[in-house]
GROMACS .gro file of N, CA and C in nm:
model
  408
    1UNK      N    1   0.085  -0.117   0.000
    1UNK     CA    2   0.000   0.000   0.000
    1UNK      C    3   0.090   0.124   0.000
    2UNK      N    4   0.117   0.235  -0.071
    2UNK     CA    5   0.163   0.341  -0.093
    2UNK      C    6   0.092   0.471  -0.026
    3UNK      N    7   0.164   0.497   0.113
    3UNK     CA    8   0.136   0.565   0.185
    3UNK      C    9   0.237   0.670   0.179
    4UNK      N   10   0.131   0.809   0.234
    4UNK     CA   11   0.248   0.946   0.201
    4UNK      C   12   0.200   1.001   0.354
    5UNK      N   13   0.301   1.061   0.425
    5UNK     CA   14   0.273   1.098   0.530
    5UNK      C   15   0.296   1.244   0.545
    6UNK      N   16   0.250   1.310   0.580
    6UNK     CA   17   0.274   1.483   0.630
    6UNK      C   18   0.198   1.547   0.813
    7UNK      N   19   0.210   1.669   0.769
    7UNK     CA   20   0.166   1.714   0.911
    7UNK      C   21   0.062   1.807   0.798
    8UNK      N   22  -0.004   1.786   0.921
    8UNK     CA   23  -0.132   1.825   0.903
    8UNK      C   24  -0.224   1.949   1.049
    9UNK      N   25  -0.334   2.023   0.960
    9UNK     CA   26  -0.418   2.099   1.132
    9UNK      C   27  -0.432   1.991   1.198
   10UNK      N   28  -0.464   2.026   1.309
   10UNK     CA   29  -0.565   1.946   1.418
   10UNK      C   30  -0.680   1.896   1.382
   11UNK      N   31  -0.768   1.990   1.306
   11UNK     CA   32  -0.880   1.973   1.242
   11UNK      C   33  -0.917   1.873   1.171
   12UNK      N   34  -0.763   1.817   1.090
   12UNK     CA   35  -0.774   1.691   0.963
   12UNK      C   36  -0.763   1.577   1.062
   13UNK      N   37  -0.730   1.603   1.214
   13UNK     CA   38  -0.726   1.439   1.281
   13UNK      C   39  -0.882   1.404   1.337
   14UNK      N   40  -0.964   1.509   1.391
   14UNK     CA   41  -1.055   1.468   1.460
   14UNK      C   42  -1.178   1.339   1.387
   15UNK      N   43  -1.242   1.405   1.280
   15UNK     CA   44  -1.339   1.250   1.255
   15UNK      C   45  -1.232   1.137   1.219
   16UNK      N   46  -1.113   1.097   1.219
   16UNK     CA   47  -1.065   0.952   1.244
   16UNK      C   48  -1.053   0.941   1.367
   17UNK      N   49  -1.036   1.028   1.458
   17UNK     CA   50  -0.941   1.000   1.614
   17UNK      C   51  -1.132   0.938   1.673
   18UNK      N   52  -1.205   1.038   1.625
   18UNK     CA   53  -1.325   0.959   1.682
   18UNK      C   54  -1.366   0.813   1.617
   19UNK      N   55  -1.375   0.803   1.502
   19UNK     CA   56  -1.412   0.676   1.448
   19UNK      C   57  -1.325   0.586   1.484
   20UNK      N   58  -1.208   0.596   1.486
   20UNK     CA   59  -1.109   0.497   1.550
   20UNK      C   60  -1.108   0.461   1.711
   21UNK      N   61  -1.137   0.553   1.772
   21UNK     CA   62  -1.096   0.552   1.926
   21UNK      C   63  -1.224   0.590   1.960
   22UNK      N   64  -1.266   0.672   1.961
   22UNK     CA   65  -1.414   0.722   2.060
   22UNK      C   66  -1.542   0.736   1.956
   23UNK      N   67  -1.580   0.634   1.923
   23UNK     CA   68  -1.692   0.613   1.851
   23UNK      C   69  -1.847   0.637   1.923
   24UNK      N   70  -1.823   0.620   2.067
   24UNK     CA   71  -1.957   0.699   2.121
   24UNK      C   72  -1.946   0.855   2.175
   25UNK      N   73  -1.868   0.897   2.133
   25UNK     CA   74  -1.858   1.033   2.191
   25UNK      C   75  -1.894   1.186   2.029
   26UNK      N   76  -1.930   1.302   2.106
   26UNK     CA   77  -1.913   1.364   1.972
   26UNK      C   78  -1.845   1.410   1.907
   27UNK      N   79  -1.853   1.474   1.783
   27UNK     CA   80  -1.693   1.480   1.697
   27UNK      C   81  -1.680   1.627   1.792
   28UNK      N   82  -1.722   1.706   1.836
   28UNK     CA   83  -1.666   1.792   1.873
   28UNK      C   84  -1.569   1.806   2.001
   29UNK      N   85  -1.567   1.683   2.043
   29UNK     CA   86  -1.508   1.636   2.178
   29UNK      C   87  -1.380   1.587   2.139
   30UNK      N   88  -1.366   1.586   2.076
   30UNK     CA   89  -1.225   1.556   1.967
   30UNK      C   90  -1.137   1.661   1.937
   31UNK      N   91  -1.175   1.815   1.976
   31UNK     CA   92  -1.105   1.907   1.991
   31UNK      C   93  -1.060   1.890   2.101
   32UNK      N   94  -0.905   1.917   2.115
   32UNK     CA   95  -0.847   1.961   2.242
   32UNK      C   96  -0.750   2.051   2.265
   33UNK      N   97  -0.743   2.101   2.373
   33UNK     CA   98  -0.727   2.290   2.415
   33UNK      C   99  -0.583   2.264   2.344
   34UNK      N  100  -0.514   2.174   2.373
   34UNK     CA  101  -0.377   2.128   2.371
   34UNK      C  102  -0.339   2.098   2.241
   35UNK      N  103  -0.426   2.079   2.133
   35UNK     CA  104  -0.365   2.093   2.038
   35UNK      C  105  -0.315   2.194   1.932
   36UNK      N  106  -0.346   2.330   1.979
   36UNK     CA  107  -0.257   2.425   1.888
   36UNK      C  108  -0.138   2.410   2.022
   37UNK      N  109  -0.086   2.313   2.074
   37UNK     CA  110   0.063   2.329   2.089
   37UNK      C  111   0.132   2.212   2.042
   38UNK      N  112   0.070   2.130   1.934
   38UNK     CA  113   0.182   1.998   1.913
   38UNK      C  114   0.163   2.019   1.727
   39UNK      N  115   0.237   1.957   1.700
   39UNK     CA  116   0.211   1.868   1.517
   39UNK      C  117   0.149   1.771   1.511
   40UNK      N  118   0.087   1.756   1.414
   40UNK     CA  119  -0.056   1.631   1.368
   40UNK      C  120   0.023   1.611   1.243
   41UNK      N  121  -0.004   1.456   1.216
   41UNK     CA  122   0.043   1.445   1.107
   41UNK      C  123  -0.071   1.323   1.060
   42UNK      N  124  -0.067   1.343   0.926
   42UNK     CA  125  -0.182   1.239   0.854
   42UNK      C  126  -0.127   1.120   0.755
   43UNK      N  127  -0.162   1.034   0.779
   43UNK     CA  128  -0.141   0.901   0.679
   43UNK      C  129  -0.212   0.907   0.564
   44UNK      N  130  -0.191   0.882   0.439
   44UNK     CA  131  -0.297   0.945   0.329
   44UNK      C  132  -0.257   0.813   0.238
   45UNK      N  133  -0.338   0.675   0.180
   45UNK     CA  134  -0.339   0.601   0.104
   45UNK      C  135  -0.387   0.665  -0.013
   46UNK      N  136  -0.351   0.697  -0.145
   46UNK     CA  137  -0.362   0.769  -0.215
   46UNK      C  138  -0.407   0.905  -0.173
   47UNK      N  139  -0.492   0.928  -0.167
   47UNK     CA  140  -0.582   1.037  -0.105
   47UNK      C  141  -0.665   1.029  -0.016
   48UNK      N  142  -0.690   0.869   0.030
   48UNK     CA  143  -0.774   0.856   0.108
   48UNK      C  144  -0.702   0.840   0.256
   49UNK      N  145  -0.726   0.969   0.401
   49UNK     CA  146  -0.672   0.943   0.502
   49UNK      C  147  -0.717   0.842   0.581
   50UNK      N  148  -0.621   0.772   0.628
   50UNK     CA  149  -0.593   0.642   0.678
   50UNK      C  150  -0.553   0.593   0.837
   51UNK      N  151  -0.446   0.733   0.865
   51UNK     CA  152  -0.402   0.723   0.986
   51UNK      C  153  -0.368   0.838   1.055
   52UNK      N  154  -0.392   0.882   1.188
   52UNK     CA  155  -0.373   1.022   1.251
   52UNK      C  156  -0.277   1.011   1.343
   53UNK      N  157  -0.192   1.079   1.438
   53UNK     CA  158  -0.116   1.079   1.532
   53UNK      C  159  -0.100   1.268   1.544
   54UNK      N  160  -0.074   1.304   1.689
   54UNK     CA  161  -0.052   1.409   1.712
   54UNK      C  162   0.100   1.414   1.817
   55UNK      N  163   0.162   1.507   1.815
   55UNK     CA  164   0.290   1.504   1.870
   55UNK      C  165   0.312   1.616   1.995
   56UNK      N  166   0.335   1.622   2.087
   56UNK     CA  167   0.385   1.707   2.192
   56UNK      C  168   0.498   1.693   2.228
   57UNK      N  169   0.581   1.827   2.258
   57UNK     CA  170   0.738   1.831   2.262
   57UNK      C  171   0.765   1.879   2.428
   58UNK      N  172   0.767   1.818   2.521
   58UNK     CA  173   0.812   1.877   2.670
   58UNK      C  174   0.965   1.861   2.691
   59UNK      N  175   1.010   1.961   2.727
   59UNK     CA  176   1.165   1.957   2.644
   59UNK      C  177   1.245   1.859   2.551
   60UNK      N  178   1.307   1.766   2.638
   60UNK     CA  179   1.360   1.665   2.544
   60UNK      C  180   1.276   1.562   2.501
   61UNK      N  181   1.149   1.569   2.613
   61UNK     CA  182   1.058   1.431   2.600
   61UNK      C  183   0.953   1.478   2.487
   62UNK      N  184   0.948   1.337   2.376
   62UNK     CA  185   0.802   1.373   2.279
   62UNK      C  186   0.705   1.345   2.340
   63UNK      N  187   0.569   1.340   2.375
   63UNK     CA  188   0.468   1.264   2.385
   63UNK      C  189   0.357   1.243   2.249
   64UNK      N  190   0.347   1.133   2.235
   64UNK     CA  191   0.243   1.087   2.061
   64UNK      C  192   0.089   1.097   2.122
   65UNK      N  193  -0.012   1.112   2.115
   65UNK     CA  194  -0.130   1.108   2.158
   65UNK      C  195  -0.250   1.075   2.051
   66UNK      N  196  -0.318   0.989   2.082
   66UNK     CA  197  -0.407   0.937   1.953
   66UNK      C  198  -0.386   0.869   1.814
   67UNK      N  199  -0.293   0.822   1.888
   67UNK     CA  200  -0.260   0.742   1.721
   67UNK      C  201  -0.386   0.678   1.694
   68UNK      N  202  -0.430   0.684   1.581
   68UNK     CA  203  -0.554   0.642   1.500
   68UNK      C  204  -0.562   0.600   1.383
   69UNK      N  205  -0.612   0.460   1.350
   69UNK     CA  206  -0.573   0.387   1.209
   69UNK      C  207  -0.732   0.389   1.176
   70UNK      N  208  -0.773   0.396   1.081
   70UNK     CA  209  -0.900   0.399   1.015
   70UNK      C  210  -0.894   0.194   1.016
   71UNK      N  211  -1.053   0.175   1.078
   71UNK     CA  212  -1.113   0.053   1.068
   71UNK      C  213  -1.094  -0.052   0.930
   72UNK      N  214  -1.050  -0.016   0.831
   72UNK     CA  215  -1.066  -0.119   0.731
   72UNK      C  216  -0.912  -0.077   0.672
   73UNK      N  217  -0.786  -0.068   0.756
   73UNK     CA  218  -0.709  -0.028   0.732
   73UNK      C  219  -0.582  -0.063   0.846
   74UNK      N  220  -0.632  -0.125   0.904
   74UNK     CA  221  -0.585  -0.168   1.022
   74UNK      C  222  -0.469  -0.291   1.032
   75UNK      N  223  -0.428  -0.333   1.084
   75UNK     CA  224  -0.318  -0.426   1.041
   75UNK      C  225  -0.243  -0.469   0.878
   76UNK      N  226  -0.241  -0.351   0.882
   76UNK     CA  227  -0.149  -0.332   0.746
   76UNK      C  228  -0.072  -0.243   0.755
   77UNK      N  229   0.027  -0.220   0.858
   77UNK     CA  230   0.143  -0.126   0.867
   77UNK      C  231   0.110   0.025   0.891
   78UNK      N  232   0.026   0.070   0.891
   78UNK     CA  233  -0.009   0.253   0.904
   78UNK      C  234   0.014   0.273   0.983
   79UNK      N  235  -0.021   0.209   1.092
   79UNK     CA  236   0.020   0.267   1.237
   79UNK      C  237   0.189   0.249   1.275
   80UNK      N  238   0.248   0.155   1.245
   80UNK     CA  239   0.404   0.108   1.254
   80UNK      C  240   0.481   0.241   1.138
   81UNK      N  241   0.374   0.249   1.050
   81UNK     CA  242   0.425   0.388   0.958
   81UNK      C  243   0.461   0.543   1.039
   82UNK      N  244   0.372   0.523   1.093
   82UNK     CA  245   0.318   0.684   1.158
   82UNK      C  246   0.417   0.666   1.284
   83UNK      N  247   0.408   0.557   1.342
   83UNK     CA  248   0.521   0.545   1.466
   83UNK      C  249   0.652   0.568   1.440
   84UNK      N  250   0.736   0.517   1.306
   84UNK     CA  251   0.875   0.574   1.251
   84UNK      C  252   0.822   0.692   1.212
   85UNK      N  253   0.731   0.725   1.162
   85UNK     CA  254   0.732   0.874   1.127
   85UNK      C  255   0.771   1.015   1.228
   86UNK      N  256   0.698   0.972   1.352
   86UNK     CA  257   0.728   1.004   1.462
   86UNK      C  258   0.861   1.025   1.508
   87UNK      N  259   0.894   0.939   1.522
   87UNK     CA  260   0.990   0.850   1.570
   87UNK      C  261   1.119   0.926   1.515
   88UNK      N  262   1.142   0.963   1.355
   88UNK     CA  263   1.241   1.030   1.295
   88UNK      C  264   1.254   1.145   1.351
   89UNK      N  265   1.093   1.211   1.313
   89UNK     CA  266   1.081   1.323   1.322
   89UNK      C  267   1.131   1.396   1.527
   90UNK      N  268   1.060   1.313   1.614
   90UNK     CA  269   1.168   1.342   1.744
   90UNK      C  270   1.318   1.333   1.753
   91UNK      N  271   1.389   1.275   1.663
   91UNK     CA  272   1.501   1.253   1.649
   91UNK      C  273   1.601   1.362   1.612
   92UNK      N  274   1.519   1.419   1.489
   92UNK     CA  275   1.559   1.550   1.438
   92UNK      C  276   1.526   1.659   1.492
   93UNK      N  277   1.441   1.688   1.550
   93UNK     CA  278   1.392   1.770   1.685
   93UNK      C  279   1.503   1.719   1.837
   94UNK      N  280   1.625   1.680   1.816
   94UNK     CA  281   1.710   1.649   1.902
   94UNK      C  282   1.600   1.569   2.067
   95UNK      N  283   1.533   1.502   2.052
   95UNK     CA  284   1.427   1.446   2.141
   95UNK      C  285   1.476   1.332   2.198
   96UNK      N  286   1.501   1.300   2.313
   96UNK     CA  287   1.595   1.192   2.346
   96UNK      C  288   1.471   1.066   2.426
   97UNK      N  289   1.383   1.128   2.470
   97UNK     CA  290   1.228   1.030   2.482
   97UNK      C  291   1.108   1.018   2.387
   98UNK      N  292   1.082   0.948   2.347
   98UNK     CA  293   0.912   0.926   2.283
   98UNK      C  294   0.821   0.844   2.366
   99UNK      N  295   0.727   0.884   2.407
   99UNK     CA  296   0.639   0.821   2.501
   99UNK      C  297   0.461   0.884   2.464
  100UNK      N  298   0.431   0.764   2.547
  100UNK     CA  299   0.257   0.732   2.489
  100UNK      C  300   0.207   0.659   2.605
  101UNK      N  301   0.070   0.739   2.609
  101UNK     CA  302  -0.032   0.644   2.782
  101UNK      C  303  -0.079   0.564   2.609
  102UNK      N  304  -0.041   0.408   2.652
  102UNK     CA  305  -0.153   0.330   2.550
  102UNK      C  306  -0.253   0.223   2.625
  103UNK      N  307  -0.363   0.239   2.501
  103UNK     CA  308  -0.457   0.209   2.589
  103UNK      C  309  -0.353   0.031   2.574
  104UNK      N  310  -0.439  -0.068   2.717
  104UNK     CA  311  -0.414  -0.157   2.759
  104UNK      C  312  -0.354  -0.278   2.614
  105UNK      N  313  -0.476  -0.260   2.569
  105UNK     CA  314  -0.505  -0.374   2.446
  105UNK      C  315  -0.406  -0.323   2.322
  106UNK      N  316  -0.355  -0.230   2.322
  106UNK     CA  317  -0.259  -0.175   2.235
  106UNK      C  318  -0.075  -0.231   2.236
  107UNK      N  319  -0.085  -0.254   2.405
  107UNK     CA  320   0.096  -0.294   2.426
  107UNK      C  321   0.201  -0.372   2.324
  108UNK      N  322   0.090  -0.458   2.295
  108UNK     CA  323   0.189  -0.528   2.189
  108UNK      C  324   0.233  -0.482   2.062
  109UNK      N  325   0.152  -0.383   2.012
  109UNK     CA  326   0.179  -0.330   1.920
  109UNK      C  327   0.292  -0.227   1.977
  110UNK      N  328   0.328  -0.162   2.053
  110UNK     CA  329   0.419  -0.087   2.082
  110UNK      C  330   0.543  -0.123   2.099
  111UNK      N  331   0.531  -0.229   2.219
  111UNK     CA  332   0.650  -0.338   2.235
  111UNK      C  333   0.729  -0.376   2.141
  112UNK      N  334   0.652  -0.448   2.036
  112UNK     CA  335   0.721  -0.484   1.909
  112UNK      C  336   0.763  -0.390   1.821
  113UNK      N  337   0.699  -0.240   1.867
  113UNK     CA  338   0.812  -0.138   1.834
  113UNK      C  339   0.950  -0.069   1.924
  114UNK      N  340   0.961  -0.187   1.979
  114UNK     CA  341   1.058  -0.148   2.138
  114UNK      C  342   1.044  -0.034   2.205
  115UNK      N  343   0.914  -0.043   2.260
  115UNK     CA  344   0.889   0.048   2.343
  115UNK      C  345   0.876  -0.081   2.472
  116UNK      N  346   0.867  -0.008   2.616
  116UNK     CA  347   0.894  -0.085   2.694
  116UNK      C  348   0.773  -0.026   2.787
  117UNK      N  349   0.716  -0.062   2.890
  117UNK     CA  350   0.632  -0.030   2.999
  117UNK      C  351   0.680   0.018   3.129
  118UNK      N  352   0.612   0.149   3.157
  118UNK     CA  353   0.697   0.190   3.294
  118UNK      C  354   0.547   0.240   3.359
  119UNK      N  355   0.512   0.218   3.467
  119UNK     CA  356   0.465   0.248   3.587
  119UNK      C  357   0.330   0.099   3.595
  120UNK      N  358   0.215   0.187   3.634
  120UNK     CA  359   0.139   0.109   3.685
  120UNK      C  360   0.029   0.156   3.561
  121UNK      N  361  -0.037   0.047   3.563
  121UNK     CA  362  -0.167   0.080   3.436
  121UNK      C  363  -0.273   0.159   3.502
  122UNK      N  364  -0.328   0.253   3.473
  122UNK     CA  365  -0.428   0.382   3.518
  122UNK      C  366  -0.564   0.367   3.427
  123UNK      N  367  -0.661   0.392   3.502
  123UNK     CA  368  -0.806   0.372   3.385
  123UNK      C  369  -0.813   0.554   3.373
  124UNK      N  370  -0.868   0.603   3.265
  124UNK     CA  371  -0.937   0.723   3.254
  124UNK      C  372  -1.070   0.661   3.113
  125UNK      N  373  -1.179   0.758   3.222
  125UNK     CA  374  -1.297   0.750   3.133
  125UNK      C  375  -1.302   0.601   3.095
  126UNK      N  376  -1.306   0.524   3.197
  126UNK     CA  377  -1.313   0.387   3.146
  126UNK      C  378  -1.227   0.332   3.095
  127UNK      N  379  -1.106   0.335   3.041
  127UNK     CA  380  -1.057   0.252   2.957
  127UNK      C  381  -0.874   0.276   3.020
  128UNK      N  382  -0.825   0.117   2.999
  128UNK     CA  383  -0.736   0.112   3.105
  128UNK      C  384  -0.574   0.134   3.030
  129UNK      N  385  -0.488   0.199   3.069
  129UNK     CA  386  -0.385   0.303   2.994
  129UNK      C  387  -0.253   0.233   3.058
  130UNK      N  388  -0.135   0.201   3.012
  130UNK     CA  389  -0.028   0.204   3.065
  130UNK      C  390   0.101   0.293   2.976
  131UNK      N  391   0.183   0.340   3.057
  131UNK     CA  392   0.268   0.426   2.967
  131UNK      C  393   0.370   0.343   2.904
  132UNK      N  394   0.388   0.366   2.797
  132UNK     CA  395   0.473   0.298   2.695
  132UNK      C  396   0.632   0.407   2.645
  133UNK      N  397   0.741   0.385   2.669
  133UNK     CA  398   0.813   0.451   2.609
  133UNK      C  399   0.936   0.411   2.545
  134UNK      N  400   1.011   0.497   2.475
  134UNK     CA  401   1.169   0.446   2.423
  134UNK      C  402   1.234   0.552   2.457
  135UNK      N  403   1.392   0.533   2.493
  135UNK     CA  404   1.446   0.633   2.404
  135UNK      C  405   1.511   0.625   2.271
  136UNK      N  406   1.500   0.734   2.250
  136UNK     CA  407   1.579   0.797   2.109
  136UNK      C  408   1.706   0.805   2.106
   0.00000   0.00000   0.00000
């Protein structure tokens, strides 16, 4: 599949971050205060977007928030895409951490991007989170 990746508004992540992740909630709840302070970047299969991720820079540490793969698109590399995408891009931003609360059911997918688990798993709004990180 021939994927092109860029950064993108905030605006171009919200109806995937909901259809992917918060499917009972409204799209407008998908704004957050916090995002005119990071980069969004979009996964685009020809033209059709595919995958979202947003980036926060706290000094050396990145934090990724919402990574989001569109439902019929899913285990076919987009998300492992968007994670090196990331991943470079903190690098060149001299970023010596990348880290992510993922939800529970997600770990393995991270892991197998050598990310490792540090603290204790935390629920918010229901759904149960452990922090995942590497360094760079």
């Amino acid at each position: 599949m021939p994927l092109h990746i860029e950064q993108v508004r905030p605006e171009l992540t919200w109806r995937l971050r909901r259809e992917a992740l918060y499917p009972n909630l409204p799209l407008y709840e998908m704004e957050l205060e916090e995002d005119t302070n990071g980069w969004h970047f979009a996964a685009f299969n020809n033209d059709a977007l595919v995958g979202v991720v947003s980036l926060f820079q706290h000094c050396c540490n990145f934090q990724f928030r919402k990574l989001a793969v569109a439902v019929t698109y899913q285990h076919q590399g987009v998300g492992s895409a968007l994670l090196q995408y990331i991943t470079n891009f903190a690098i060149n931003e001299k970023g010596t951490r990348l880290w992510c609360n993922a939800r529970k059911d997600a770990v393995p997918f991270y892991t197998k991007a050598n990310f490792t688990a540090s603290g204790e798993t935390f629920r918010k709004n229901g759904i149960d989170y452990l922090v995942m990180e590497k360094p760079l």
